[in-house]
Coordinates of N, CA and C in Angstrom, one line a residue:
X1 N -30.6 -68.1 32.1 CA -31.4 -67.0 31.4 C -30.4 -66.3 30.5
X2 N -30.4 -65.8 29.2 CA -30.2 -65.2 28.5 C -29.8 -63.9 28.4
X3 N -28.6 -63.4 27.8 CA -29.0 -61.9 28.3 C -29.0 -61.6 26.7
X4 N -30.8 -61.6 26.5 CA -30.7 -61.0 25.1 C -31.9 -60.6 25.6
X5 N -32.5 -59.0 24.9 CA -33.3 -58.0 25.3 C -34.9 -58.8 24.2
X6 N -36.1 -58.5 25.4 CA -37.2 -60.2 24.7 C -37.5 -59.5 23.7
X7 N -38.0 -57.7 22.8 CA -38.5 -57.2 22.2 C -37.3 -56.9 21.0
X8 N -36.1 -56.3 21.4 CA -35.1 -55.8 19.6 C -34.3 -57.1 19.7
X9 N -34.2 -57.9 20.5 CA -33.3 -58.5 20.2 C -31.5 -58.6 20.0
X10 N -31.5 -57.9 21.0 CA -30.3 -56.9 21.1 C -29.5 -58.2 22.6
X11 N -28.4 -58.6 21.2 CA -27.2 -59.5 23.1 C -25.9 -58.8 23.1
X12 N -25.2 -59.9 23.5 CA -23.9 -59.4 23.7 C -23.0 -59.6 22.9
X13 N -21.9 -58.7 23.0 CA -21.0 -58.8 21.5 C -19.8 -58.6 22.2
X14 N -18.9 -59.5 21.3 CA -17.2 -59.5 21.7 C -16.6 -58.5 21.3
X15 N -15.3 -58.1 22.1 CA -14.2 -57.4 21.6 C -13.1 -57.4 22.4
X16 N -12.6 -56.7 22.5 CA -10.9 -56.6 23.3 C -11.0 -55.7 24.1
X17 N -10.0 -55.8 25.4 CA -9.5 -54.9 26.0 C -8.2 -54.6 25.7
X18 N -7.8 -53.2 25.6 CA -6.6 -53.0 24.9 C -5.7 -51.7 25.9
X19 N -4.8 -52.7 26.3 CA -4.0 -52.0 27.2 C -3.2 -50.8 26.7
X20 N -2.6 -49.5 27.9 CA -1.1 -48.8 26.9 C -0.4 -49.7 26.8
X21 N 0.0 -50.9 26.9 CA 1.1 -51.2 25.9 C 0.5 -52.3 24.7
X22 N -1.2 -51.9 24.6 CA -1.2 -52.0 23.1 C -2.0 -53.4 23.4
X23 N -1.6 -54.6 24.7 CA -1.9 -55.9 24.6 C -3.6 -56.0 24.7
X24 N -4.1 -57.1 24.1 CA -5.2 -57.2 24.2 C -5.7 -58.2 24.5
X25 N -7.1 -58.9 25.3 CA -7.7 -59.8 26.1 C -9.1 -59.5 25.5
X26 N -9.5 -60.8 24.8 CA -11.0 -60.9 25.2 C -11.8 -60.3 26.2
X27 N -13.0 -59.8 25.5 CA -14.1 -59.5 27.0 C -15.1 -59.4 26.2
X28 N -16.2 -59.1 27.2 CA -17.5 -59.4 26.4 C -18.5 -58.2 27.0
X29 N -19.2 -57.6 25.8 CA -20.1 -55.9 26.0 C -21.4 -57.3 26.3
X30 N -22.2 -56.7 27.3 CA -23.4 -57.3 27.9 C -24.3 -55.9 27.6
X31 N -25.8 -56.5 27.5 CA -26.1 -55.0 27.4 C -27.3 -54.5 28.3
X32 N -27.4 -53.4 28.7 CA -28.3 -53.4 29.8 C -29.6 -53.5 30.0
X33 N -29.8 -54.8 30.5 CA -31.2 -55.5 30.6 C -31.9 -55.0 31.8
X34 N -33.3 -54.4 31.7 CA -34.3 -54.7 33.1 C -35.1 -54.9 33.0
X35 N -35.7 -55.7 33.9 CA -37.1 -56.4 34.4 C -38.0 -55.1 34.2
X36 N -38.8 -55.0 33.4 CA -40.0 -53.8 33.2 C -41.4 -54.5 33.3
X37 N -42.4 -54.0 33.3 CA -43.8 -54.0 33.2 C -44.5 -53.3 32.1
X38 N -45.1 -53.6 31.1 CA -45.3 -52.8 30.0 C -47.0 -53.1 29.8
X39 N -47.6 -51.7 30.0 CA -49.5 -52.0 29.5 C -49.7 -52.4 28.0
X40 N -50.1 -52.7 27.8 CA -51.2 -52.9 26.5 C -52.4 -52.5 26.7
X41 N -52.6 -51.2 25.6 CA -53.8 -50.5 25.7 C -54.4 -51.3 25.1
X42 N -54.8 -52.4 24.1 CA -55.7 -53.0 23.3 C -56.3 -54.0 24.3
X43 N -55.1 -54.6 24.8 CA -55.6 -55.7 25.4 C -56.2 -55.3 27.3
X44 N -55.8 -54.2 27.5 CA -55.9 -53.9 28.4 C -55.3 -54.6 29.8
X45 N -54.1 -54.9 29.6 CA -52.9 -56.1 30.5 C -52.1 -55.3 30.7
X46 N -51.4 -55.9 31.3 CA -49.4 -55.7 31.7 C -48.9 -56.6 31.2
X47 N -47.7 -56.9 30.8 CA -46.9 -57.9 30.4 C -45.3 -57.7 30.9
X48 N -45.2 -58.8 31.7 CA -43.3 -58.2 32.0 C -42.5 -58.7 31.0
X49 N -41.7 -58.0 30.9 CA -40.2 -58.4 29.6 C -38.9 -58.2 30.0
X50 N -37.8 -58.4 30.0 CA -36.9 -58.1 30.3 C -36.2 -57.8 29.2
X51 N -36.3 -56.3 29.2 CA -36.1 -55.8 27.9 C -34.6 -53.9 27.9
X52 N -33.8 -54.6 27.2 CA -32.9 -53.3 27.0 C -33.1 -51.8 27.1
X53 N -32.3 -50.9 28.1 CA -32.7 -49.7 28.2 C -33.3 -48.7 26.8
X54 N -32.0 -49.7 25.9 CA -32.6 -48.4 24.2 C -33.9 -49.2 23.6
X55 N -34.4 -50.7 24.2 CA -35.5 -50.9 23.8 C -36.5 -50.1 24.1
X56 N -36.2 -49.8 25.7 CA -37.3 -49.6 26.4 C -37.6 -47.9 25.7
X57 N -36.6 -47.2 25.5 CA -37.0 -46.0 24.8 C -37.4 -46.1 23.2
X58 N -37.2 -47.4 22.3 CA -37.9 -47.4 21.1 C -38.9 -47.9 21.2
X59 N -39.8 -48.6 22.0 CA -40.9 -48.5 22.4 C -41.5 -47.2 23.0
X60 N -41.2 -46.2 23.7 CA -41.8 -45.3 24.1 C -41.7 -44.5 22.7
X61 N -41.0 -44.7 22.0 CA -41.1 -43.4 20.4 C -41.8 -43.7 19.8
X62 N -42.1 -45.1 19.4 CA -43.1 -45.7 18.8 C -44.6 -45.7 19.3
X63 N -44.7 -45.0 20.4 CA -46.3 -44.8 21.0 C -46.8 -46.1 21.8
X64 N -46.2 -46.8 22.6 CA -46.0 -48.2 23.8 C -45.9 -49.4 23.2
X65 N -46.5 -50.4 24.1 CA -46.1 -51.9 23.2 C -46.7 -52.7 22.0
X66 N -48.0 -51.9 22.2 CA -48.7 -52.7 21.0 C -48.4 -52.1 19.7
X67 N -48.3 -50.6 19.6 CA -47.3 -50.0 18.2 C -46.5 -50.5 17.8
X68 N -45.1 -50.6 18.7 CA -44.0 -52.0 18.7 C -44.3 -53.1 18.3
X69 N -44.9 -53.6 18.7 CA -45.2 -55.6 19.0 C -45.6 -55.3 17.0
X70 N -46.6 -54.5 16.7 CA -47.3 -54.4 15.6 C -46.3 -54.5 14.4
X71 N -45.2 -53.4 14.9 CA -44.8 -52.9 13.4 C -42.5 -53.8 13.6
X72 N -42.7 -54.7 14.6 CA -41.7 -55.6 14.6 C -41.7 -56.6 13.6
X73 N -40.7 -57.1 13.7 CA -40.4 -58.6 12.4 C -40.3 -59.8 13.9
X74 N -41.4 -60.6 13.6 CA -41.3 -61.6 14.2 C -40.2 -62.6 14.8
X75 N -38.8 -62.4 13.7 CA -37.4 -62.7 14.1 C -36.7 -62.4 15.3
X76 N -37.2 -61.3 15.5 CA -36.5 -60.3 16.4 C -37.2 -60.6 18.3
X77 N -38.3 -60.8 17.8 CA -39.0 -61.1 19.1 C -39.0 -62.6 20.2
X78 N -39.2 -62.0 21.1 CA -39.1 -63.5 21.9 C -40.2 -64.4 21.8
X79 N -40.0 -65.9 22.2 CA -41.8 -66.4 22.3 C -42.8 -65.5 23.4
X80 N -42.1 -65.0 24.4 CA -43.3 -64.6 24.9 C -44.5 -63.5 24.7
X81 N -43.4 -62.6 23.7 CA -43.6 -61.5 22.6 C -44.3 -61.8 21.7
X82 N -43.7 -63.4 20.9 CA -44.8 -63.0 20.1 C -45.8 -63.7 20.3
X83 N -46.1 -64.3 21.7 CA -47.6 -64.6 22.0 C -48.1 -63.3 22.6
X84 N -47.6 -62.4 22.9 CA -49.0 -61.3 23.4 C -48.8 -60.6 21.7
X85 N -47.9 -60.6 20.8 CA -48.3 -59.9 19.5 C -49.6 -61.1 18.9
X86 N -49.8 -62.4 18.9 CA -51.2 -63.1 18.4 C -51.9 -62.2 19.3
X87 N -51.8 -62.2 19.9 CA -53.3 -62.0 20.9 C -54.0 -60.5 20.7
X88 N -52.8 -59.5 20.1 CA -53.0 -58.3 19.8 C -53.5 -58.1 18.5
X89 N -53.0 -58.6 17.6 CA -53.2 -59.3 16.3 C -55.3 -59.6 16.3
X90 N -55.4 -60.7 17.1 CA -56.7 -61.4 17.5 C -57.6 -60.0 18.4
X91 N -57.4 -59.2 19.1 CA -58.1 -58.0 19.5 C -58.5 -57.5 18.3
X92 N -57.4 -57.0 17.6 CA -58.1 -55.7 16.6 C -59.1 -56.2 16.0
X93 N -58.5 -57.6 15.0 CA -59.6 -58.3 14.1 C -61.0 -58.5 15.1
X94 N -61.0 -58.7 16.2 CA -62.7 -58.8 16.6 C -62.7 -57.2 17.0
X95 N -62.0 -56.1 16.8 CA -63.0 -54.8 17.2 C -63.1 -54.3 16.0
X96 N -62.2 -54.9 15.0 CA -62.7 -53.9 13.3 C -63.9 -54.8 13.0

């Protein structure tokens, strides 16, 4: 499994550890993933994601998941994301 967050897209990124005398070693910034449960008001579900703590707060600023899922770039999203974004997609069109 991956440690890339399913909704921003957000992995891990290299850099250095840099000692006082200056030496430096590879290491690697991982970023903090958790297993959440997220409703969908449209569809009226849960959906689990394993998704980044600063995701999980740009989803709550954005007003939950289907705001998010809505106003993301398909690039960014996982497949499993963007099968509940069709299916959110397919709700509205049959309630408009």
């Amino acid at each position: 499994m991956s440690r890339i967050c399913e909704l921003t897209g957000k992995g891990r990124l290299t850099g250095n550890n840099v000692s006082h005398a200056n030496n430096k070693t590879k290491r690697v910034f991982l970023p903090n993933l958790q297993n959440v449960t997220l409703l969908s008001e449209t569809l009226e579900r849960s959906f689990k994601f394993r998704v980044s703590t600063n995701g999980l707060r740009s989803v709550e600023h954005n007003g939950g998941l289907d705001n998010w899922l809505l106003k993301t770039k398909d690039e960014k999203l996982s497949k499993g994301a963007l099968k509940v974004k069709r299916e959110l997609k397919k709700a509205t069109k049959a309630a408009a």
